Amino acid sequence: MVNSTQISYFTLSAYFDIGISRYLFFMIVMLLYILIVCANLLLIVIICMNRSLHEPMYIFLCSLFVNELYGSTGLFPMLLVQILSDIHTVPASFCFLQIFCLYSYANVEFSNLAVMSYDRYLAICYPLQYNTRMTSNKVAILIALSWLFPFLAIVVVISLSASLQLCGNLINKVYCDNYSIIKLACSDTTVINIYGIVYTFTIVLGVVILILYPYVKILKVCFSGSKQTRQKAVRTCTPHLASLLNFSFGCFFEVAQGRFNMNSVPNMLRIFLSSYFITCQPLFNPVLYGLQMTKIRGLYKNIVFGKR
């Protein structure tokens, strides 16, 4: 039995020898990371610098883009280092830090999307009362809760995982993963398993209610409202639903890979599916919202192409 405090590093076993092609993969991943940073930073600057976008919907979008930067930074720098490395080891402290970043990113993402659903519900179902219901104080509270609650919850997860006694240090992924560490445990994991079930159930149930309820109400308004109301609902809700579905599928692939035997799936496909939620979503959101939101698209054209 090996105590977790004696394990100074973890080995990421999903990497395999690709020879000189590693430099090509390094350039592709580096380009993707640069695109993610530039796309999200640009939209954050556009929203912050233009008073016409200082509305709840765009402030929530800004919070979403900040989270994309946060999550991608939790993965890509270490991923780039590992691609060029011959020995794929990660110090235990760095590994737990990456777990904290990736898990908190995923939880903040769902929280932000749930808050945005509530915002769209008020804007479409109560347009005349929207400004009185969605005040600046309420916006600040919702954003604070969407960040603080996941952060505190994941701190508890990391604390429980770090206290486990481990019998190995092999993680079959290209990044550190909490479930993989729990599977290495040779001490009792009952407490962390119960906490994980309760927290997951709470988050899933909470997010599902906060997303489904507003959209059921929005659909009722659409069916009973005018053509203009339906068009407005479709225009404002489509990018949000697309983002939600994309991220949900990405998280499903990640969870499924950890719980089921995926040995029959090609290694490259396994790596892509397990990292989809953190590699594609940070680029998907700024591109989607940048193209769909008329105000953002217009200001983007002004900045990039100098159009007036």
Short mmCIF file of C-alpha atoms in Angstrom, two decimals:
data_model
loop_
_atom_site.label_atom_id
_atom_site.label_comp_id
_atom_site.label_asym_id
_atom_site.label_seq_id
_atom_site.Cartn_x
_atom_site.Cartn_y
_atom_site.Cartn_z
CA MET A 1 0.00 0.00 0.00
CA VAL A 2 1.46 3.33 -1.09
CA ASN A 3 0.35 6.55 0.57
CA SER A 4 -0.71 9.29 -1.87
CA THR A 5 1.72 11.72 -0.26
CA GLN A 6 4.61 9.46 -1.36
CA ILE A 7 3.60 9.65 -5.02
CA SER A 8 5.46 12.61 -6.47
CA TYR A 9 4.29 12.22 -10.07
CA PHE A 10 1.72 10.59 -12.34
CA THR A 11 2.42 9.02 -15.74
CA LEU A 12 0.08 9.79 -18.64
CA SER A 13 0.01 6.53 -20.58
CA ALA A 14 -2.31 7.59 -23.44
CA TYR A 15 0.60 9.20 -25.29
CA PHE A 16 2.36 7.04 -27.84
CA ASP A 17 5.43 7.43 -30.01
CA ILE A 18 4.60 9.39 -33.18
CA GLY A 19 8.20 10.17 -34.10
CA ILE A 20 8.85 13.37 -35.95
CA SER A 21 5.09 13.89 -36.40
CA ARG A 22 5.06 15.26 -32.86
CA TYR A 23 6.16 18.62 -34.23
CA LEU A 24 3.21 18.70 -36.63
CA PHE A 25 0.81 17.86 -33.78
CA PHE A 26 2.50 20.48 -31.62
CA MET A 27 1.93 23.16 -34.28
CA ILE A 28 -1.72 22.12 -34.77
CA VAL A 29 -2.45 22.20 -31.03
CA MET A 30 -0.54 25.48 -30.63
CA LEU A 31 -2.54 27.05 -33.48
CA LEU A 32 -5.80 25.85 -31.92
CA TYR A 33 -4.83 27.35 -28.55
CA ILE A 34 -3.86 30.68 -30.15
CA LEU A 35 -7.18 30.78 -32.02
CA ILE A 36 -9.09 30.07 -28.80
CA VAL A 37 -7.26 32.80 -26.88
CA CYS A 38 -7.59 35.38 -29.67
CA ALA A 39 -11.27 34.64 -30.40
CA ASN A 40 -12.36 34.78 -26.76
CA LEU A 41 -10.18 37.77 -25.86
CA LEU A 42 -11.49 39.71 -28.85
CA LEU A 43 -15.11 39.18 -27.86
CA ILE A 44 -14.39 39.99 -24.19
CA VAL A 45 -12.77 43.28 -25.28
CA ILE A 46 -15.65 44.08 -27.65
CA ILE A 47 -18.22 43.56 -24.88
CA CYS A 48 -16.24 45.45 -22.23
CA MET A 49 -15.33 48.43 -24.43
CA ASN A 50 -18.76 49.09 -25.94
CA ARG A 51 -21.46 50.54 -23.70
CA SER A 52 -24.19 49.34 -26.07
CA LEU A 53 -23.28 45.78 -25.02
CA HIS A 54 -23.43 46.43 -21.29
CA GLU A 55 -26.63 44.43 -21.03
CA PRO A 56 -27.23 41.25 -18.98
CA MET A 57 -27.15 38.93 -22.00
CA TYR A 58 -23.74 40.18 -23.13
CA ILE A 59 -22.35 40.28 -19.59
CA PHE A 60 -23.28 36.61 -19.19
CA LEU A 61 -21.60 35.94 -22.54
CA CYS A 62 -18.48 37.71 -21.28
CA SER A 63 -18.45 35.41 -18.24
CA LEU A 64 -18.78 32.44 -20.61
CA PHE A 65 -15.82 33.60 -22.73
CA VAL A 66 -13.67 34.17 -19.63
CA ASN A 67 -14.43 30.59 -18.61
CA GLU A 68 -13.34 29.34 -22.05
CA LEU A 69 -9.97 31.06 -21.55
CA TYR A 70 -9.69 29.59 -18.06
CA GLY A 71 -10.54 26.03 -19.12
CA SER A 72 -8.34 25.95 -22.22
CA THR A 73 -5.40 27.33 -20.22
CA GLY A 74 -5.89 24.47 -17.79
CA LEU A 75 -5.26 21.97 -20.61
CA PHE A 76 -3.25 23.33 -23.53
CA PRO A 77 0.06 24.48 -21.95
CA MET A 78 0.59 21.09 -20.28
CA LEU A 79 -0.62 19.30 -23.42
CA LEU A 80 1.94 21.16 -25.55
CA VAL A 81 4.74 20.27 -23.15
CA GLN A 82 3.74 16.59 -23.15
CA ILE A 83 3.58 16.39 -26.95
CA LEU A 84 7.27 17.33 -27.22
CA SER A 85 8.34 15.31 -24.17
CA ASP A 86 9.78 11.80 -24.32
CA ILE A 87 8.71 10.98 -20.76
CA HIS A 88 5.06 11.78 -20.08
CA THR A 89 5.07 12.41 -16.36
CA VAL A 90 3.35 15.17 -14.39
CA PRO A 91 4.18 16.26 -10.82
CA ALA A 92 1.36 15.29 -8.46
CA SER A 93 0.71 18.91 -7.46
CA PHE A 94 0.42 19.97 -11.13
CA CYS A 95 -1.85 17.01 -11.81
CA PHE A 96 -4.30 17.98 -9.06
CA LEU A 97 -4.13 21.61 -10.20
CA GLN A 98 -5.11 20.54 -13.72
CA ILE A 99 -7.96 18.43 -12.36
CA PHE A 100 -9.22 21.42 -10.41
CA CYS A 101 -9.06 23.67 -13.51
CA LEU A 102 -10.80 21.22 -15.85
CA TYR A 103 -13.51 20.12 -13.43
CA SER A 104 -14.29 23.66 -12.25
CA TYR A 105 -14.32 24.79 -15.91
CA ALA A 106 -16.95 22.17 -16.79
CA ASN A 107 -19.11 23.04 -13.80
CA VAL A 108 -18.86 26.81 -14.39
CA GLU A 109 -19.74 26.22 -18.05
CA PHE A 110 -22.98 24.44 -17.15
CA SER A 111 -23.76 27.06 -14.49
CA ASN A 112 -23.25 29.89 -16.99
CA LEU A 113 -25.44 28.18 -19.57
CA ALA A 114 -28.16 27.65 -16.96
CA VAL A 115 -28.04 31.34 -15.97
CA MET A 116 -28.23 32.33 -19.65
CA SER A 117 -31.34 30.15 -20.04
CA TYR A 118 -32.99 32.02 -17.18
CA ASP A 119 -32.01 35.34 -18.76
CA ARG A 120 -33.55 34.36 -22.12
CA TYR A 121 -36.70 33.21 -20.30
CA LEU A 122 -37.16 36.63 -18.71
CA ALA A 123 -36.36 38.49 -21.94
CA ILE A 124 -38.87 36.53 -24.02
CA CYS A 125 -41.64 35.76 -21.51
CA TYR A 126 -41.53 39.05 -19.58
CA PRO A 127 -40.11 41.64 -22.00
CA LEU A 128 -41.81 44.62 -20.31
CA GLN A 129 -40.61 43.60 -16.85
CA TYR A 130 -37.17 42.42 -17.96
CA ASN A 131 -35.21 45.48 -16.78
CA THR A 132 -36.83 45.43 -13.35
CA ARG A 133 -36.36 41.67 -12.90
CA MET A 134 -32.82 41.41 -14.28
CA THR A 135 -31.11 44.23 -12.40
CA SER A 136 -27.35 44.85 -12.32
CA ASN A 137 -27.19 43.51 -8.74
CA LYS A 138 -28.98 40.33 -9.79
CA VAL A 139 -26.59 39.89 -12.73
CA ALA A 140 -23.59 40.23 -10.39
CA ILE A 141 -25.07 37.72 -7.91
CA LEU A 142 -25.85 35.16 -10.63
CA ILE A 143 -22.35 35.39 -12.11
CA ALA A 144 -20.74 35.16 -8.66
CA LEU A 145 -22.78 32.06 -7.79
CA SER A 146 -22.06 30.41 -11.16
CA TRP A 147 -18.33 30.66 -10.38
CA LEU A 148 -18.07 30.36 -6.58
CA PHE A 149 -20.27 27.30 -6.02
CA PRO A 150 -18.41 25.10 -8.56
CA PHE A 151 -15.03 26.29 -7.26
CA LEU A 152 -15.89 25.41 -3.66
CA ALA A 153 -17.39 22.06 -4.65
CA ILE A 154 -14.32 21.04 -6.66
CA VAL A 155 -11.99 22.09 -3.81
CA VAL A 156 -13.76 19.45 -1.70
CA VAL A 157 -13.35 16.86 -4.49
CA ILE A 158 -9.61 17.56 -4.80
CA SER A 159 -9.16 17.46 -1.01
CA LEU A 160 -10.80 14.04 -0.83
CA SER A 161 -8.83 12.68 -3.80
CA ALA A 162 -5.49 13.98 -2.51
CA SER A 163 -6.03 12.18 0.80
CA LEU A 164 -6.48 8.76 -0.83
CA GLN A 165 -3.87 6.03 -0.54
CA LEU A 166 -2.82 5.03 -4.06
CA CYS A 167 -1.36 1.77 -5.36
CA GLY A 168 -0.15 3.19 -8.67
CA ASN A 169 0.46 6.35 -10.65
CA LEU A 170 -0.60 5.42 -14.19
CA ILE A 171 -3.34 7.57 -15.80
CA ASN A 172 -4.57 6.30 -19.18
CA LYS A 173 -5.25 9.76 -20.61
CA VAL A 174 -3.43 12.72 -22.13
CA TYR A 175 -4.37 14.88 -19.14
CA CYS A 176 -4.99 14.35 -15.43
CA ASP A 177 -8.40 13.01 -14.50
CA ASN A 178 -9.93 12.63 -11.05
CA TYR A 179 -11.80 9.39 -11.79
CA SER A 180 -8.55 7.78 -13.00
CA ILE A 181 -6.89 8.69 -9.70
CA ILE A 182 -9.81 7.26 -7.71
CA LYS A 183 -9.42 3.97 -9.64
CA LEU A 184 -5.79 3.85 -8.44
CA ALA A 185 -6.87 4.03 -4.80
CA CYS A 186 -6.24 1.08 -2.49
CA SER A 187 -7.94 2.79 0.46
CA ASP A 188 -11.67 3.15 1.04
CA THR A 189 -13.30 5.52 -1.48
CA THR A 190 -16.82 5.42 -0.02
CA VAL A 191 -16.79 9.05 1.14
CA ILE A 192 -15.61 10.49 -2.17
CA ASN A 193 -18.00 8.22 -4.12
CA ILE A 194 -20.98 9.37 -2.04
CA TYR A 195 -19.93 12.99 -2.37
CA GLY A 196 -19.50 12.56 -6.13
CA ILE A 197 -22.94 10.99 -6.52
CA VAL A 198 -24.67 13.64 -4.40
CA TYR A 199 -22.85 16.51 -6.10
CA THR A 200 -23.40 15.14 -9.61
CA PHE A 201 -27.09 14.50 -8.91
CA THR A 202 -27.48 18.01 -7.48
CA ILE A 203 -25.70 19.69 -10.38
CA VAL A 204 -27.41 17.62 -13.07
CA LEU A 205 -30.86 18.04 -11.51
CA GLY A 206 -30.30 21.75 -10.88
CA VAL A 207 -28.98 22.45 -14.37
CA VAL A 208 -31.71 20.38 -16.05
CA ILE A 209 -34.43 22.25 -14.13
CA LEU A 210 -32.84 25.66 -14.73
CA ILE A 211 -32.58 24.94 -18.46
CA LEU A 212 -35.68 22.87 -19.25
CA TYR A 213 -38.17 24.98 -17.28
CA PRO A 214 -37.28 28.28 -19.03
CA TYR A 215 -37.38 26.63 -22.45
CA VAL A 216 -40.74 24.99 -21.81
CA LYS A 217 -42.07 28.45 -20.94
CA ILE A 218 -40.36 29.97 -24.00
CA LEU A 219 -41.95 27.33 -26.27
CA LYS A 220 -45.40 28.10 -24.83
CA VAL A 221 -44.90 31.80 -25.57
CA CYS A 222 -43.70 31.00 -29.10
CA PHE A 223 -46.73 28.86 -29.92
CA SER A 224 -49.17 31.38 -28.51
CA GLY A 225 -47.36 34.54 -29.61
CA SER A 226 -46.89 36.40 -32.84
CA LYS A 227 -44.54 35.56 -35.69
CA GLN A 228 -42.19 38.31 -34.53
CA THR A 229 -42.03 36.78 -31.04
CA ARG A 230 -41.19 33.36 -32.50
CA GLN A 231 -38.46 34.84 -34.69
CA LYS A 232 -36.92 36.66 -31.72
CA ALA A 233 -36.99 33.47 -29.63
CA VAL A 234 -35.34 31.41 -32.36
CA ARG A 235 -32.70 34.10 -33.02
CA THR A 236 -31.67 34.46 -29.38
CA CYS A 237 -32.04 30.84 -28.24
CA THR A 238 -30.47 28.92 -31.14
CA PRO A 239 -26.80 29.69 -30.30
CA HIS A 240 -27.42 28.95 -26.62
CA LEU A 241 -29.03 25.58 -27.36
CA ALA A 242 -26.29 24.69 -29.85
CA SER A 243 -23.63 25.52 -27.25
CA LEU A 244 -25.43 23.51 -24.57
CA LEU A 245 -25.83 20.43 -26.78
CA ASN A 246 -22.23 20.58 -28.01
CA PHE A 247 -20.85 20.77 -24.47
CA SER A 248 -23.22 18.10 -23.14
CA PHE A 249 -22.15 15.65 -25.84
CA GLY A 250 -18.50 16.42 -25.12
CA CYS A 251 -18.97 15.73 -21.39
CA PHE A 252 -20.90 12.55 -22.17
CA PHE A 253 -17.99 11.23 -24.26
CA GLU A 254 -15.58 11.99 -21.42
CA VAL A 255 -17.74 10.30 -18.76
CA ALA A 256 -18.46 7.29 -21.00
CA GLN A 257 -14.78 6.70 -21.70
CA GLY A 258 -13.97 6.54 -18.01
CA ARG A 259 -16.80 4.13 -17.17
CA PHE A 260 -16.76 1.72 -20.13
CA ASN A 261 -14.15 -0.42 -21.82
CA MET A 262 -12.95 1.57 -24.83
CA ASN A 263 -10.06 -0.70 -25.88
CA SER A 264 -11.78 -1.49 -29.19
CA VAL A 265 -11.85 2.23 -30.09
CA PRO A 266 -8.76 3.54 -31.96
CA ASN A 267 -6.36 5.38 -29.67
CA MET A 268 -6.49 8.68 -31.58
CA LEU A 269 -10.30 8.65 -31.57
CA ARG A 270 -10.33 7.95 -27.81
CA ILE A 271 -8.02 10.90 -27.19
CA PHE A 272 -10.15 13.18 -29.36
CA LEU A 273 -13.44 12.18 -27.71
CA SER A 274 -12.09 12.48 -24.16
CA SER A 275 -10.70 15.96 -24.80
CA TYR A 276 -13.54 17.21 -27.03
CA PHE A 277 -15.33 19.12 -24.25
CA ILE A 278 -12.24 21.21 -23.49
CA THR A 279 -10.69 21.58 -26.95
CA CYS A 280 -13.74 22.31 -29.14
CA GLN A 281 -16.14 24.17 -26.83
CA PRO A 282 -13.75 27.14 -26.17
CA LEU A 283 -13.55 27.77 -29.93
CA PHE A 284 -17.13 26.79 -30.72
CA ASN A 285 -18.70 29.41 -28.43
CA PRO A 286 -16.94 32.58 -29.64
CA VAL A 287 -17.40 31.57 -33.29
CA LEU A 288 -21.07 30.70 -32.74
CA TYR A 289 -22.01 33.81 -30.76
CA GLY A 290 -19.78 36.06 -32.83
CA LEU A 291 -21.64 35.03 -35.98
CA GLN A 292 -25.16 34.87 -34.52
CA MET A 293 -25.31 38.01 -32.38
CA THR A 294 -25.96 40.96 -34.71
CA LYS A 295 -24.46 43.60 -32.41
CA ILE A 296 -21.30 41.60 -31.76
CA ARG A 297 -20.92 40.76 -35.44
CA GLY A 298 -21.25 44.40 -36.45
CA LEU A 299 -18.69 45.61 -33.89
CA TYR A 300 -16.35 42.78 -34.84
CA LYS A 301 -16.43 43.88 -38.48
CA ASN A 302 -15.71 47.46 -37.42
CA ILE A 303 -12.65 46.41 -35.44
CA VAL A 304 -11.19 43.80 -37.80
CA PHE A 305 -12.07 45.29 -41.19
CA GLY A 306 -12.40 48.95 -40.23
CA LYS A 307 -15.98 49.13 -41.54
CA ARG A 308 -18.28 51.92 -40.38
#
